[in-house]
Short mmCIF file of C-alpha atoms in Angstrom, two decimals:
data_model
loop_
_atom_site.label_atom_id
_atom_site.label_comp_id
_atom_site.label_asym_id
_atom_site.label_seq_id
_atom_site.Cartn_x
_atom_site.Cartn_y
_atom_site.Cartn_z
CA UNK A 1 0.00 0.00 0.00
CA UNK A 2 1.56 3.30 -1.10
CA UNK A 3 -0.84 5.62 0.69
CA UNK A 4 -3.62 5.14 3.21
CA UNK A 5 -5.86 8.03 4.30
CA UNK A 6 -8.35 7.49 7.10
CA UNK A 7 -10.99 9.93 8.32
CA UNK A 8 -9.03 13.13 7.58
CA UNK A 9 -10.79 16.24 8.86
CA UNK A 10 -9.63 19.85 8.72
CA UNK A 11 -12.12 22.74 8.98
CA UNK A 12 -10.94 26.34 8.56
CA UNK A 13 -12.47 29.37 10.27
CA UNK A 14 -14.48 30.18 7.13
CA UNK A 15 -16.13 26.75 7.31
CA UNK A 16 -14.27 25.30 4.34
CA UNK A 17 -11.88 22.37 4.47
CA UNK A 18 -12.38 18.61 4.45
CA UNK A 19 -14.47 16.24 6.55
CA UNK A 20 -13.86 12.52 7.13
CA UNK A 21 -11.92 11.90 3.91
CA UNK A 22 -10.70 8.31 3.46
CA UNK A 23 -9.10 6.48 0.52
CA UNK A 24 -6.25 4.12 -0.36
CA UNK A 25 -3.69 4.25 -3.15
CA UNK A 26 -1.99 1.03 -4.19
CA UNK A 27 1.61 0.97 -5.41
CA UNK A 28 1.77 1.68 -9.14
CA UNK A 29 -1.61 3.47 -9.23
CA UNK A 30 -2.17 6.76 -10.98
CA UNK A 31 -4.85 7.97 -8.61
CA UNK A 32 -6.89 11.09 -9.32
CA UNK A 33 -8.70 13.49 -7.00
CA UNK A 34 -11.40 15.15 -9.11
CA UNK A 35 -13.30 18.18 -7.91
CA UNK A 36 -13.82 21.91 -8.48
CA UNK A 37 -11.74 24.59 -6.79
CA UNK A 38 -12.53 24.64 -3.08
CA UNK A 39 -13.48 20.98 -2.92
CA UNK A 40 -10.64 20.11 -0.51
CA UNK A 41 -8.11 18.54 -2.88
CA UNK A 42 -5.21 20.81 -1.96
CA UNK A 43 -6.01 20.65 1.77
CA UNK A 44 -5.90 16.84 1.57
CA UNK A 45 -2.53 16.93 -0.19
CA UNK A 46 -1.07 19.43 2.27
CA UNK A 47 -2.01 17.18 5.17
CA UNK A 48 -0.51 14.13 3.44
CA UNK A 49 2.81 15.94 2.92
CA UNK A 50 2.90 17.38 6.44
CA UNK A 51 2.47 21.01 5.38
CA UNK A 52 -0.57 21.48 7.62
CA UNK A 53 -1.97 19.39 10.49
CA UNK A 54 -5.34 17.66 10.42
CA UNK A 55 -7.88 18.04 13.22
CA UNK A 56 -8.32 14.29 13.14
CA UNK A 57 -7.49 11.31 10.97
CA UNK A 58 -4.46 9.26 9.95
CA UNK A 59 -2.04 9.20 7.02
CA UNK A 60 0.25 6.25 6.26
CA UNK A 61 2.84 6.35 3.49
CA UNK A 62 4.26 2.94 2.61
CA UNK A 63 3.11 1.75 6.02
CA UNK A 64 4.65 4.63 7.99
CA UNK A 65 2.37 6.97 9.92
CA UNK A 66 3.28 10.63 9.38
CA UNK A 67 2.27 11.32 12.97
CA UNK A 68 4.71 8.74 14.30
CA UNK A 69 7.56 8.92 11.78
CA UNK A 70 7.35 12.58 10.71
CA UNK A 71 9.78 13.48 7.91
CA UNK A 72 10.98 9.87 7.68
CA UNK A 73 7.58 8.89 6.27
CA UNK A 74 8.15 11.36 3.41
CA UNK A 75 11.56 10.10 2.31
CA UNK A 76 10.14 8.40 -0.79
CA UNK A 77 7.75 11.23 -1.70
CA UNK A 78 8.06 13.99 -4.30
CA UNK A 79 5.43 16.70 -4.56
CA UNK A 80 4.20 19.77 -6.39
CA UNK A 81 1.49 21.55 -4.41
CA UNK A 82 0.12 24.90 -5.58
CA UNK A 83 2.96 27.04 -6.98
CA UNK A 84 6.42 25.40 -7.08
CA UNK A 85 8.89 26.70 -4.49
CA UNK A 86 11.71 28.03 -6.66
CA UNK A 87 14.29 30.82 -6.69
CA UNK A 88 13.15 33.21 -9.43
CA UNK A 89 16.54 34.88 -9.74
CA UNK A 90 18.32 31.59 -10.48
CA UNK A 91 18.25 29.37 -13.55
CA UNK A 92 16.18 26.21 -13.85
CA UNK A 93 19.33 24.09 -13.65
CA UNK A 94 20.62 25.92 -10.59
CA UNK A 95 17.28 25.37 -8.83
CA UNK A 96 17.59 21.64 -9.48
CA UNK A 97 21.23 21.59 -8.35
CA UNK A 98 20.30 23.24 -5.06
CA UNK A 99 17.47 20.76 -4.53
CA UNK A 100 19.82 17.88 -5.39
CA UNK A 101 22.03 18.79 -2.42
CA UNK A 102 19.33 17.37 -0.16
CA UNK A 103 19.61 13.96 -1.85
CA UNK A 104 22.95 12.17 -1.75
CA UNK A 105 21.91 9.82 -4.55
CA UNK A 106 21.10 12.56 -7.09
CA UNK A 107 24.02 13.26 -9.44
CA UNK A 108 24.53 15.60 -12.42
CA UNK A 109 23.38 13.05 -15.04
CA UNK A 110 20.05 12.75 -13.21
CA UNK A 111 19.59 16.52 -13.38
CA UNK A 112 20.21 16.50 -17.13
CA UNK A 113 17.78 13.61 -17.55
CA UNK A 114 15.05 15.42 -15.63
CA UNK A 115 15.58 18.60 -17.66
CA UNK A 116 15.23 16.61 -20.88
CA UNK A 117 12.25 14.69 -19.57
CA UNK A 118 10.31 17.82 -18.65
CA UNK A 119 11.20 19.78 -21.79
CA UNK A 120 13.40 22.29 -19.96
CA UNK A 121 16.79 21.36 -21.38
CA UNK A 122 16.72 24.27 -23.89
CA UNK A 123 15.94 26.70 -21.09
CA UNK A 124 18.12 25.24 -18.34
CA UNK A 125 20.27 28.37 -18.00
CA UNK A 126 17.38 30.86 -18.25
CA UNK A 127 16.33 32.59 -15.05
CA UNK A 128 13.05 31.33 -13.64
CA UNK A 129 11.65 34.87 -13.37
CA UNK A 130 11.51 34.86 -17.18
CA UNK A 131 9.42 31.67 -17.25
CA UNK A 132 5.73 31.53 -18.04
CA UNK A 133 3.37 29.89 -15.54
CA UNK A 134 3.46 26.73 -17.63
CA UNK A 135 7.26 26.65 -17.64
CA UNK A 136 7.27 27.04 -13.85
CA UNK A 137 4.89 24.09 -13.64
CA UNK A 138 7.37 22.03 -15.65
CA UNK A 139 10.14 23.03 -13.26
CA UNK A 140 7.93 22.12 -10.32
CA UNK A 141 7.39 18.68 -11.84
CA UNK A 142 11.14 18.34 -12.42
CA UNK A 143 11.75 19.08 -8.73
CA UNK A 144 9.12 16.54 -7.71
CA UNK A 145 10.74 13.81 -9.82
CA UNK A 146 14.36 14.71 -9.07
CA UNK A 147 14.99 12.17 -6.31
CA UNK A 148 13.26 9.34 -8.22
CA UNK A 149 10.55 9.04 -5.52
CA UNK A 150 8.23 6.07 -5.18
CA UNK A 151 5.20 8.32 -4.63
CA UNK A 152 4.63 11.62 -6.46
CA UNK A 153 1.89 14.03 -5.34
CA UNK A 154 0.85 16.62 -7.94
CA UNK A 155 -1.67 19.37 -7.30
CA UNK A 156 -3.20 20.57 -10.59
CA UNK A 157 -0.04 19.77 -12.66
CA UNK A 158 -1.68 20.97 -15.89
CA UNK A 159 -2.24 24.45 -14.44
CA UNK A 160 -1.11 27.14 -16.90
CA UNK A 161 -0.16 24.68 -19.64
CA UNK A 162 -1.27 24.85 -23.26
CA UNK A 163 -2.51 21.75 -25.07
CA UNK A 164 0.98 20.57 -26.02
CA UNK A 165 2.21 21.14 -22.49
CA UNK A 166 -0.66 19.14 -20.99
CA UNK A 167 0.09 16.26 -23.36
CA UNK A 168 3.78 16.37 -22.43
CA UNK A 169 3.06 16.28 -18.68
CA UNK A 170 0.58 13.47 -19.19
CA UNK A 171 3.14 11.43 -21.11
CA UNK A 172 5.78 11.99 -18.42
CA UNK A 173 3.44 10.73 -15.71
CA UNK A 174 2.39 7.63 -17.65
CA UNK A 175 5.98 6.86 -18.63
CA UNK A 176 7.22 7.15 -15.04
CA UNK A 177 4.43 4.92 -13.78
CA UNK A 178 5.12 2.22 -16.39
CA UNK A 179 8.91 2.35 -16.45
CA UNK A 180 9.64 2.75 -12.73
CA UNK A 181 6.42 1.66 -11.04
CA UNK A 182 6.06 5.18 -9.61
CA UNK A 183 2.79 5.83 -7.80
CA UNK A 184 1.00 9.12 -8.52
CA UNK A 185 -1.66 11.05 -6.64
CA UNK A 186 -2.93 13.83 -8.90
CA UNK A 187 -5.58 16.47 -8.28
CA UNK A 188 -7.46 18.27 -11.03
CA UNK A 189 -10.72 20.01 -11.83
CA UNK A 190 -10.39 18.74 -15.42
CA UNK A 191 -12.25 15.43 -15.76
CA UNK A 192 -10.89 14.69 -19.23
CA UNK A 193 -7.26 14.95 -18.12
CA UNK A 194 -7.74 12.48 -15.27
CA UNK A 195 -9.83 10.15 -17.40
CA UNK A 196 -6.96 9.69 -19.85
CA UNK A 197 -4.23 8.80 -17.38
CA UNK A 198 -5.72 7.61 -14.08
CA UNK A 199 -6.33 4.02 -13.03
CA UNK A 200 -8.53 5.11 -10.12
CA UNK A 201 -10.36 8.27 -9.09
CA UNK A 202 -11.98 9.86 -6.05
CA UNK A 203 -14.83 12.35 -6.46
CA UNK A 204 -14.60 15.38 -4.15
CA UNK A 205 -16.83 18.40 -3.65
CA UNK A 206 -17.39 20.87 -0.80
CA UNK A 207 -14.85 19.16 1.42
CA UNK A 208 -16.31 15.68 1.13
CA UNK A 209 -15.21 12.58 -0.72
CA UNK A 210 -18.36 11.23 -2.37
CA UNK A 211 -17.06 8.08 -4.04
CA UNK A 212 -13.99 6.20 -5.29
CA UNK A 213 -13.86 3.92 -8.33
CA UNK A 214 -11.52 2.40 -10.88
CA UNK A 215 -11.54 4.15 -14.24
CA UNK A 216 -12.89 0.95 -15.78
CA UNK A 217 -15.88 1.13 -13.42
CA UNK A 218 -16.37 4.81 -14.28
CA UNK A 219 -16.44 4.19 -18.03
CA UNK A 220 -18.66 1.13 -17.77
CA UNK A 221 -21.19 2.97 -15.62
CA UNK A 222 -21.28 6.42 -17.20
CA UNK A 223 -19.24 6.48 -20.40
CA UNK A 224 -17.08 9.42 -19.31
CA UNK A 225 -15.59 10.68 -16.05
CA UNK A 226 -17.41 13.99 -16.47
CA UNK A 227 -20.80 12.26 -16.54
CA UNK A 228 -19.76 10.04 -13.63
CA UNK A 229 -18.77 13.09 -11.58
CA UNK A 230 -22.08 14.86 -12.18
CA UNK A 231 -24.07 11.72 -11.40
CA UNK A 232 -22.07 11.00 -8.23
CA UNK A 233 -22.33 14.54 -6.87
CA UNK A 234 -26.07 14.72 -7.53
CA UNK A 235 -26.62 11.35 -5.84
CA UNK A 236 -24.46 12.39 -2.88
CA UNK A 237 -26.35 15.62 -2.39
CA UNK A 238 -29.66 13.77 -2.51
CA UNK A 239 -28.47 11.31 0.15
CA UNK A 240 -27.30 14.15 2.40
CA UNK A 241 -30.65 15.93 2.02
CA UNK A 242 -32.60 12.77 2.85
CA UNK A 243 -30.46 12.10 5.92
CA UNK A 244 -30.90 15.65 7.32
#
């Protein structure tokens, strides 16, 4: 089991957040969190990576509880959550070299490989402040993949990308999953993007996880992930209304 989430709850002062979110991600899965902005996807990912605490609930990464093991539970995790944390006044390559200092196993050839893989090799010596939003997303993905992690957590990785960029990122994710058995947890508000690459999906809205399913189950039941999402949310709202 790559990732196990149980009963995660985090409510902010404005009433938003997540409530009793639970799901499991098997090793090798490309697992999608689908929901509109404000549905709780980013909050869930921040709790998983230890960026914010939950009010209640448990997170296990490859069998290690983040509450018990702390940073040690994140040793095999790479992530891109919201905007990538980069030095704008440095080049893309220099940002990767600085990040590589935290990982003894990352050498110069790996940096070159990641730059090529993410389409940044031509711009490796350009300063990040000159990058478009899409280029910064590519650099964020490069940083997430740099240490060759077993689990990669990506929050809206297609954000700011044009069609070609979205295809490139999609191909990188699928290639990493197939070639290295890398597990991915990806959030998006774009049903079509997740439908193409994910093996499993969780439907989220208004801080709640309504349902999880394999992509095969989604297609068999509704034809598309978009239709499945709308059907699931409507059914979930009806159940909540009837239980009130």
